[in-house]
């Protein structure tokens, strides 16, 4: 079974609140490490419903300093403090977010038992901004009304899979299995060396998830998204509102699908819907006419890249 | 029919989010003028469900600078801007709130088409802090861990009621009715003067609503609440957690009811429930054993003082 890589949509609306959607917020669960992407108002309430463990969140990636992407952060920070968090929290985002975070911490979080580290992201450069044993996170410069940055999360290769039959055949003890997975050969009692490749099959292919909210389409972005397994792309408007989209630095569903097709991504998830659409299927149909493997995001959606 | 005076509970939880409650927020509708009392996270989403008109809100009264009472303010301010508000908004509260409001406005609301006036409230004095034709709002010094201030809203007398039979009897035309209500006598065609008191019955008795969250009980507070029609009083804990209540500057349900009884209020509404109570009836029963006319607040409750 592939290792865990899940995206939980907590909110996929845009600036104006509706009865259907919360503002932007997602949790990405990579092998039980939880990343938060944006943190709109109500994020902590939506989080609570997921049943995910608050303490497993160590990194928050914010796209830009617009309220519908960050107004849930003060409550989340406070609540993690009340729940006894001690592990440091890393908040990544354009430097325009620093004054807000600093103000919230100074005014409301003077008694926190954990540290908040703000890590400014250069929203003009495509580069690795975080890396651990399980993943790399790349910045994705977006084109919006203010400095804005999407994120690309790439799994690192997992361990190879053990061939149970071979293990039984050579009577290899359990303690040796992790060594073999890590690349050691096995030496039998008679001194025969069995190459680890004969005892395993290759690890699962690595997967990738890209989060692009809010942005107009750009040629660079399309390049950086090439071959991504799952692309969340904003589709604030339908194409007959393309003037609005351009004016406010957003995309239409058709534009999102055009990016998905040009970048040859595997799956497209549309989100950041304007409050004007009672029936978002108009956005979906528009996208599907360009790129068939498109879906509408919705709160409570859990999806694997 | 008495003039409109309604309290809408939008949130009555305390600091930790639960599936049942939003943090503190209420709307008070006095003759179609809307006041907001506190503004916890999610206030704008809850407001949306009430169907009330965003533009009719002119005054927000905040009790203190704890997140569960104010983290909904940035979203509300932004959304009213997006919706085209032009009327000024007055935000009242202890001066400790000013840096937060200033930061939000500077960072996120530079393009608002309306002005936000912060009106600092001296949380140590009981005095009238706002008055118009329909109401007076008094500050209620509360005792909490930080400067904190409740609010008492008193109706002003309405107009007397016209006695329809007398109007018909003297054949008084419609145009004269508002003059009579305003205290003018009526002169018949034959010159007879009919005193306005004979043509009307007195206005409805004035009503009052007090909002006390968060506080320990104090003797002064009990005095200021004397005879109030409806008292919302925090009841964060049950009495077997009285140590917690004292430590964090809160009240137990028994203490809230004791205040209600001593102040001879007409009705007690309990709120600001700790997340620890799955069944808040334990709080209600405790209060009722002291003061019978007690109720639990809940989201979506609409109640008239």
XYZ file of C-alpha atoms in Angstrom:
610
model
C 0.000 0.000 0.000
C 1.400 3.454 -0.874
C 2.358 5.680 2.026
C -0.111 8.287 3.155
C -0.404 11.437 1.052
C -3.794 13.074 1.484
C -5.205 16.519 0.907
C -8.103 17.582 3.162
C -10.049 20.567 1.873
C -11.230 22.655 4.839
C -12.306 25.680 2.815
C -12.468 26.492 -0.898
C -14.514 29.692 -1.070
C -13.150 33.127 -1.869
C -13.330 36.452 -0.050
C -17.075 36.784 0.492
C -18.520 34.281 2.955
C -21.272 31.987 1.761
C -23.379 29.308 3.380
C -21.589 26.686 1.294
C -17.912 27.479 1.655
C -15.302 28.506 4.158
C -12.395 30.629 2.937
C -9.173 28.974 1.775
C -7.613 26.322 3.975
C -6.245 22.830 3.386
C -4.378 20.220 5.361
C -1.882 18.012 3.565
C -1.019 14.795 5.353
C 2.295 13.409 4.120
C 3.095 10.215 6.018
C 1.375 11.582 9.141
C 3.168 14.907 8.964
C 0.536 17.604 8.619
C 1.056 20.784 6.631
C -1.497 23.565 6.563
C -1.956 25.476 3.315
C -3.525 28.880 3.993
C -5.648 29.501 7.038
C -8.895 31.361 6.359
C -11.373 32.287 9.082
C -12.958 29.218 10.618
C -9.936 26.981 9.912
C -9.726 25.754 13.490
C -13.430 24.935 13.536
C -13.143 22.988 10.297
C -9.962 21.316 11.512
C -11.780 20.101 14.597
C -14.234 18.258 12.380
C -11.484 16.340 10.584
C -10.403 14.621 13.780
C -6.762 15.228 12.821
C -4.266 15.759 15.635
C -3.515 19.475 16.204
C -0.075 18.688 17.524
C 1.088 17.015 14.306
C 1.013 20.269 12.422
C 4.484 21.753 12.276
C 4.471 23.896 9.133
C 1.931 26.377 7.794
C 2.354 27.708 4.262
C 0.506 30.939 3.500
C 0.062 32.240 -0.018
C -0.480 35.961 0.561
C -1.693 38.719 2.855
C -5.377 38.730 1.997
C -7.790 38.141 4.841
C -9.600 35.158 3.331
C -6.299 33.257 3.435
C -5.022 34.186 6.903
C -7.771 35.371 9.271
C -8.023 31.912 10.820
C -4.395 31.984 11.920
C -4.822 33.939 15.201
C -7.437 31.488 16.469
C -5.419 28.464 15.426
C -2.261 29.760 17.099
C -4.161 30.561 20.309
C -5.963 27.252 20.430
C -2.790 25.224 19.959
C -1.377 27.174 22.894
C -4.416 26.408 25.050
C -4.085 22.733 24.131
C -0.569 22.668 25.534
C 1.537 22.712 22.388
C 5.265 22.946 23.059
C 6.742 22.065 19.639
C 7.774 25.053 17.531
C 5.504 26.117 14.689
C 6.943 27.291 11.391
C 4.897 29.735 9.345
C 6.066 30.277 5.759
C 4.789 33.018 3.488
C 5.583 36.293 1.729
C 7.209 38.831 4.058
C 4.129 41.057 3.758
C 2.531 38.713 6.305
C 5.076 39.333 9.014
C 3.487 42.457 10.613
C 0.134 40.689 11.041
C 1.654 37.609 12.607
C 3.840 39.718 14.853
C 0.861 41.798 15.993
C -1.226 38.722 16.793
C 1.592 37.127 18.763
C 2.345 40.322 20.678
C -1.268 41.153 21.457
C -2.760 37.744 22.145
C -0.070 35.104 22.505
C 2.378 36.378 25.086
C 1.963 33.257 27.223
C 2.450 30.605 24.554
C 4.528 27.600 25.559
C 5.762 27.184 21.994
C 7.721 29.282 19.562
C 6.436 30.626 16.275
C 9.067 31.038 13.599
C 8.087 33.100 10.605
C 10.042 32.017 7.529
C 9.707 34.573 4.752
C 9.272 33.098 1.290
C 10.586 34.942 -1.752
C 7.415 34.954 -3.844
C 9.380 35.772 -6.996
C 11.505 32.599 -6.989
C 10.750 28.936 -7.678
C 12.891 27.053 -5.194
C 12.850 24.467 -2.438
C 11.787 26.192 0.775
C 11.377 23.164 3.012
C 12.667 19.620 2.948
C 12.642 16.647 5.287
C 12.912 12.855 4.945
C 9.458 12.567 3.386
C 9.033 15.562 1.116
C 10.251 18.671 -0.600
C 8.159 21.847 -0.707
C 8.784 24.266 -3.578
C 7.604 27.834 -3.839
C 5.514 28.656 -6.920
C 5.516 32.371 -7.784
C 1.924 33.376 -8.538
C 0.616 36.492 -10.218
C -1.958 38.264 -8.077
C -2.643 41.821 -6.865
C -0.139 41.424 -4.017
C 2.992 39.273 -3.522
C 1.639 35.734 -3.693
C 3.151 32.293 -3.646
C 1.758 28.825 -4.293
C 3.362 25.618 -3.110
C 4.367 22.334 -4.715
C 4.728 19.350 -2.402
C 6.758 16.438 -3.751
C 7.053 13.132 -1.978
C 10.511 11.660 -1.604
C 10.868 8.035 -2.629
C 9.730 5.641 0.079
C 11.434 2.371 0.910
C 11.327 -0.624 -1.430
C 8.771 -3.335 -0.766
C 9.936 -6.615 0.711
C 9.232 -9.752 -1.340
C 7.705 -11.941 1.338
C 8.296 -15.148 -0.640
C 12.033 -14.481 -0.929
C 12.293 -13.656 2.764
C 10.634 -16.962 3.577
C 12.752 -18.831 1.037
C 16.023 -17.596 2.576
C 14.568 -17.768 6.082
C 15.599 -14.152 6.757
C 14.807 -12.978 10.310
C 12.532 -10.007 10.982
C 15.335 -7.858 12.405
C 17.076 -7.842 9.036
C 14.125 -6.548 7.018
C 14.687 -2.846 7.615
C 18.351 -3.234 6.733
C 17.434 -4.872 3.448
C 14.858 -2.165 2.721
C 17.581 0.390 3.396
C 19.786 -1.244 0.749
C 21.887 -3.879 2.527
C 22.437 -7.268 0.894
C 21.752 -10.468 2.826
C 24.375 -13.045 3.651
C 23.032 -16.563 4.221
C 24.472 -19.013 6.779
C 26.436 -20.664 3.959
C 27.996 -17.303 3.064
C 25.997 -16.726 -0.109
C 25.303 -13.015 -0.704
C 21.777 -12.229 -1.913
C 21.609 -8.740 -3.465
C 18.898 -6.633 -1.825
C 17.355 -5.984 -5.239
C 16.396 -9.671 -5.422
C 14.609 -9.440 -2.085
C 12.553 -6.321 -2.836
C 10.502 -4.538 -5.440
C 11.085 -0.820 -6.092
C 9.375 1.808 -3.939
C 6.102 3.343 -5.114
C 6.444 6.140 -7.636
C 6.631 9.546 -5.948
C 3.607 11.802 -6.117
C 3.200 15.562 -6.137
C 0.550 18.097 -5.195
C 0.456 21.743 -6.239
C -1.597 24.460 -4.551
C -2.200 27.541 -6.692
C -4.455 30.126 -5.104
C -4.798 33.023 -6.058
C -3.336 33.651 -9.489
C -3.688 34.592 -13.093
C -2.219 32.019 -15.467
C 1.445 32.483 -16.340
C 3.794 30.636 -18.693
C 6.309 30.045 -15.906
C 3.699 28.547 -13.640
C 2.641 26.124 -16.348
C 6.264 24.950 -16.654
C 6.680 24.445 -12.916
C 3.491 22.406 -12.779
C 4.578 19.980 -15.488
C 3.483 16.409 -14.729
C 2.091 17.170 -11.278
C -0.234 14.419 -10.020
C -2.842 16.693 -8.475
C -3.217 20.404 -9.142
C -5.495 22.580 -7.016
C -5.975 25.666 -9.139
C -8.190 28.592 -8.352
C -11.173 29.030 -10.650
C -12.766 32.067 -9.100
C -14.835 32.942 -12.157
C -16.394 31.455 -15.258
C -14.991 32.609 -18.559
C -17.716 35.159 -19.235
C -16.299 37.030 -16.240
C -12.754 36.999 -17.575
C -12.581 40.787 -17.241
C -13.269 40.481 -13.522
C -10.652 37.759 -13.286
C -8.016 39.916 -14.943
C -8.954 42.968 -12.922
C -8.606 41.176 -9.597
C -5.701 38.900 -10.514
C -7.686 35.658 -10.693
C -8.327 32.845 -13.165
C -11.389 31.526 -14.877
C -12.203 27.818 -14.861
C -11.242 27.659 -18.524
C -7.871 29.233 -17.785
C -7.257 26.792 -14.920
C -8.050 23.879 -17.209
C -5.823 25.294 -19.924
C -2.925 25.383 -17.478
C -3.706 21.804 -16.396
C -3.722 20.582 -19.990
C -0.578 22.467 -21.000
C 1.276 21.241 -17.910
C 0.026 17.714 -18.512
C -1.028 17.283 -14.884
C -2.922 14.123 -13.991
C -5.855 15.602 -12.095
C -7.259 19.113 -11.640
C -9.134 20.268 -8.560
C -10.963 23.570 -8.959
C -11.468 25.906 -5.991
C -11.604 29.469 -4.626
C -15.076 29.896 -6.033
C -16.634 33.338 -6.193
C -19.781 33.718 -4.085
C -21.711 34.600 -7.244
C -22.049 30.976 -8.405
C -24.971 29.177 -6.831
C -24.247 26.232 -9.078
C -20.541 25.684 -9.523
C -21.130 23.053 -12.187
C -20.907 25.885 -14.688
C -17.239 26.151 -13.664
C -16.745 22.399 -13.810
C -18.294 22.011 -17.253
C -16.191 24.850 -18.578
C -13.028 23.233 -17.231
C -13.954 19.766 -18.477
C -14.414 21.009 -21.997
C -10.650 21.681 -21.944
C -9.348 19.120 -19.456
C -11.484 16.083 -18.742
C -10.020 14.967 -15.426
C -11.278 17.994 -13.485
C -13.229 18.074 -10.203
C -14.832 20.648 -7.931
C -13.285 21.044 -4.490
C -15.692 21.041 -1.551
C -15.380 21.182 2.199
C -14.852 17.719 3.698
C -13.213 16.461 0.496
C -10.262 14.158 1.135
C -8.236 13.318 -1.941
C -4.968 11.537 -2.713
C -2.650 12.903 -5.429
C -47.059 45.584 19.760
C -43.827 46.550 21.555
C -41.022 47.907 19.409
C -38.331 45.525 18.318
C -35.690 44.599 20.879
C -34.116 41.249 20.074
C -30.924 39.493 20.999
C -29.509 37.026 18.442
C -26.930 34.638 19.860
C -24.311 33.912 17.179
C -21.812 32.222 19.491
C -21.779 31.277 23.164
C -18.766 28.993 23.541
C -15.540 29.915 25.255
C -11.905 29.839 24.126
C -11.604 26.259 22.883
C -13.570 25.522 19.727
C -16.170 22.755 19.864
C -18.521 21.222 17.366
C -21.444 22.780 19.221
C -20.462 26.372 19.796
C -18.858 29.333 18.130
C -16.933 31.783 20.317
C -18.690 34.842 21.777
C -20.783 36.986 19.461
C -24.262 38.470 19.636
C -26.352 40.884 17.624
C -28.789 43.149 19.436
C -31.544 44.578 17.276
C -33.043 47.701 18.883
C -35.750 49.102 16.603
C -33.819 47.924 13.522
C -30.534 49.377 14.705
C -28.065 46.536 15.013
C -25.337 46.404 17.638
C -22.729 43.685 17.713
C -21.537 42.474 21.112
C -18.136 40.804 20.808
C -16.967 39.269 17.557
C -15.394 35.825 17.917
C -14.029 33.865 14.967
C -16.769 32.848 12.567
C -18.988 35.835 13.427
C -19.438 36.831 9.788
C -20.364 33.289 8.825
C -22.941 33.089 11.614
C -24.208 36.559 10.785
C -24.805 35.470 7.215
C -27.163 32.777 8.459
C -29.307 35.278 10.390
C -30.299 37.071 7.206
C -29.765 40.409 9.004
C -28.580 43.357 6.930
C -24.820 43.914 7.240
C -25.188 47.585 6.559
C -27.444 48.236 9.552
C -24.648 47.543 11.982
C -23.116 50.798 13.138
C -21.662 50.002 16.560
C -19.599 47.072 17.801
C -19.010 46.686 21.530
C -16.076 44.481 22.505
C -15.542 43.265 26.042
C -11.803 42.560 26.105
C -8.685 41.621 24.185
C -8.971 37.851 24.237
C -9.055 36.088 20.910
C -12.344 34.260 21.391
C -14.061 37.659 21.606
C -12.400 39.504 18.731
C -10.852 37.192 16.133
C -13.922 37.513 13.920
C -13.493 41.265 13.614
C -10.924 41.336 10.772
C -13.159 39.213 8.552
C -16.254 41.224 9.357
C -14.532 44.542 8.670
C -13.146 43.241 5.352
C -16.425 41.748 4.217
C -18.392 44.913 4.925
C -15.820 46.716 2.787
C -16.235 44.220 -0.057
C -19.997 44.653 0.170
C -19.671 48.364 -0.458
C -20.198 49.798 3.000
C -19.713 53.567 3.182
C -21.214 54.399 6.595
C -18.695 54.784 9.420
C -18.318 51.937 11.877
C -17.793 52.596 15.574
C -15.892 50.021 17.580
C -16.055 50.408 21.357
C -13.888 48.522 23.820
C -11.032 48.697 26.297
C -8.015 50.561 24.904
C -6.007 47.319 24.983
C -7.829 46.439 21.746
C -6.579 49.402 19.790
C -3.255 47.926 18.542
C -5.005 44.870 17.103
C -7.642 46.891 15.300
C -5.041 49.304 14.011
C -2.880 46.451 12.721
C -5.799 44.808 10.924
C -6.848 48.053 9.297
C -3.295 48.924 8.248
C -2.452 45.471 6.908
C -5.696 44.416 5.276
C -8.109 47.320 4.967
C -6.249 50.122 3.241
C -8.882 50.359 0.515
C -12.009 50.519 2.651
C -14.666 52.978 1.538
C -15.756 53.524 5.122
C -14.135 54.807 8.282
C -13.549 52.812 11.417
C -13.610 54.822 14.624
C -12.231 53.127 17.681
C -13.859 54.519 20.821
C -11.925 53.460 23.924
C -14.112 52.462 26.876
C -12.881 53.003 30.421
C -13.425 49.507 31.766
C -13.207 50.737 35.359
C -16.233 53.057 35.177
C -19.978 52.459 34.965
C -21.248 55.186 32.670
C -23.209 55.882 29.511
C -20.896 55.349 26.552
C -23.418 55.606 23.727
C -26.858 57.128 23.362
C -29.281 57.775 20.549
C -33.053 58.255 20.188
C -33.777 54.596 20.909
C -31.327 53.510 23.575
C -28.589 54.136 26.086
C -25.581 51.836 26.365
C -23.777 51.707 29.724
C -20.379 50.217 30.417
C -20.275 47.514 33.093
C -16.818 47.067 34.637
C -16.108 43.335 34.811
C -13.444 41.499 36.768
C -11.369 39.263 34.527
C -7.675 38.559 33.915
C -7.383 41.593 31.626
C -9.279 44.915 31.377
C -12.822 43.839 30.572
C -16.125 45.571 30.167
C -19.704 44.341 29.837
C -22.536 46.387 28.392
C -26.050 47.300 29.513
C -28.486 48.333 26.795
C -31.544 50.273 27.946
C -34.418 51.155 25.678
C -35.669 54.716 25.739
C -39.433 55.123 26.088
C -41.259 54.707 22.803
C -44.271 56.711 21.735
C -47.686 56.324 23.387
C -50.252 54.102 21.670
C -53.149 55.707 19.886
C -56.644 54.791 21.104
C -58.264 53.914 17.802
C -61.793 54.272 19.195
C -61.153 57.829 20.364
C -59.595 58.773 17.036
C -62.690 57.472 15.254
C -65.003 59.162 17.774
C -63.452 62.597 17.200
C -62.930 61.864 13.510
C -59.248 62.801 13.764
C -57.378 62.655 10.424
C -54.360 60.428 9.890
C -51.923 63.339 9.505
C -52.574 64.389 13.097
C -51.758 61.056 14.683
C -47.985 61.489 14.936
C -48.507 64.961 16.463
C -50.788 63.486 19.119
C -48.319 60.686 19.822
C -45.642 63.336 20.218
C -47.758 65.066 22.903
C -49.948 67.606 21.104
C -53.575 67.992 22.123
C -56.361 67.875 19.517
C -58.671 70.751 18.741
C -62.014 69.724 17.239
C -63.878 71.747 14.595
C -66.037 73.200 17.366
C -62.917 74.379 19.221
C -63.013 71.785 21.956
C -59.492 70.783 23.123
C -59.015 67.054 23.713
C -55.923 66.397 25.849
C -53.557 63.979 24.144
C -53.629 61.758 27.236
C -57.292 60.959 26.497
C -56.400 59.866 22.976
C -53.526 57.558 23.893
C -52.346 54.928 26.316
C -48.835 55.190 27.771
C -45.850 53.785 25.858
C -44.667 50.256 26.597
C -42.413 49.927 29.618
C -38.746 50.214 28.692
C -36.652 47.060 28.655
C -33.014 46.385 29.318
C -30.416 43.784 28.359
C -27.081 43.216 30.049
C -24.145 41.335 28.528
C -21.582 40.113 31.057
C -18.811 38.032 29.554
C -16.172 37.275 30.988
C -16.217 37.993 34.696
C -16.046 36.850 38.268
C -19.004 38.014 40.336
C -18.600 41.406 42.045
C -20.824 43.368 44.414
C -20.742 46.425 42.151
C -21.822 44.425 39.137
C -24.784 43.040 41.046
C -25.880 46.594 41.861
C -25.593 47.783 38.266
C -27.678 44.841 37.080
C -30.559 45.552 39.441
C -33.932 44.921 37.792
C -32.525 44.168 34.340
C -35.029 42.355 32.112
C -32.581 39.938 30.528
C -29.109 39.167 31.801
C -26.609 37.186 29.718
C -24.058 36.080 32.252
C -21.112 33.837 31.598
C -21.253 30.439 33.291
C -18.022 28.965 32.058
C -17.870 26.260 34.726
C -20.009 24.248 37.097
C -19.509 24.898 40.765
C -17.243 21.907 41.355
C -14.745 23.730 39.130
C -14.936 26.931 41.144
C -11.157 26.879 41.602
C -10.710 26.961 37.824
C -13.254 29.781 37.616
C -11.372 31.863 40.163
C -8.011 31.101 38.637
C -9.077 32.241 35.166
C -11.384 35.073 36.218
C -14.649 33.342 35.327
C -17.943 32.442 37.029
C -19.687 29.198 37.764
C -23.343 28.681 36.853
C -24.220 28.924 40.558
C -22.419 32.243 40.836
C -24.181 33.596 37.749
C -27.540 32.589 39.219
C -26.638 34.121 42.562
C -25.952 37.433 40.828
C -29.250 37.151 38.925
C -31.172 36.516 42.148
C -29.446 39.251 44.143
C -29.943 41.766 41.333
C -33.567 40.688 40.940
C -33.281 40.408 37.167
C -36.234 38.968 35.292
C -34.494 36.364 33.164
C -31.016 34.814 33.118
C -29.327 33.497 29.999
C -26.239 31.385 30.639
C -23.375 31.286 28.158
C -19.613 31.177 27.498
C -19.585 27.461 28.220
C -16.316 25.645 28.721
C -15.631 22.952 26.119
C -15.471 20.379 28.918
C -19.267 20.095 29.244
C -20.795 17.678 26.793
C -24.125 18.165 28.510
C -24.628 21.763 29.605
C -27.759 20.838 31.522
C -25.493 20.354 34.516
C -24.906 24.123 34.358
C -28.577 24.869 33.864
C -29.719 22.709 36.779
C -27.145 24.284 39.032
C -28.350 27.766 38.089
C -32.029 26.873 38.395
C -31.551 25.629 41.940
C -30.749 29.281 42.803
C -32.713 31.218 40.170
C -35.604 29.498 38.454
C -35.949 31.678 35.357
C -32.645 30.608 33.828
C -31.942 29.352 30.295
C -29.026 28.041 28.283
C -27.876 30.185 25.400
C -27.354 28.415 22.082
C -26.431 29.439 18.567
C -29.489 30.508 16.563
C -31.336 31.587 19.732
C -33.351 34.782 19.278
C -34.737 36.216 22.480
C -36.512 39.387 23.559
C -35.663 41.015 26.915
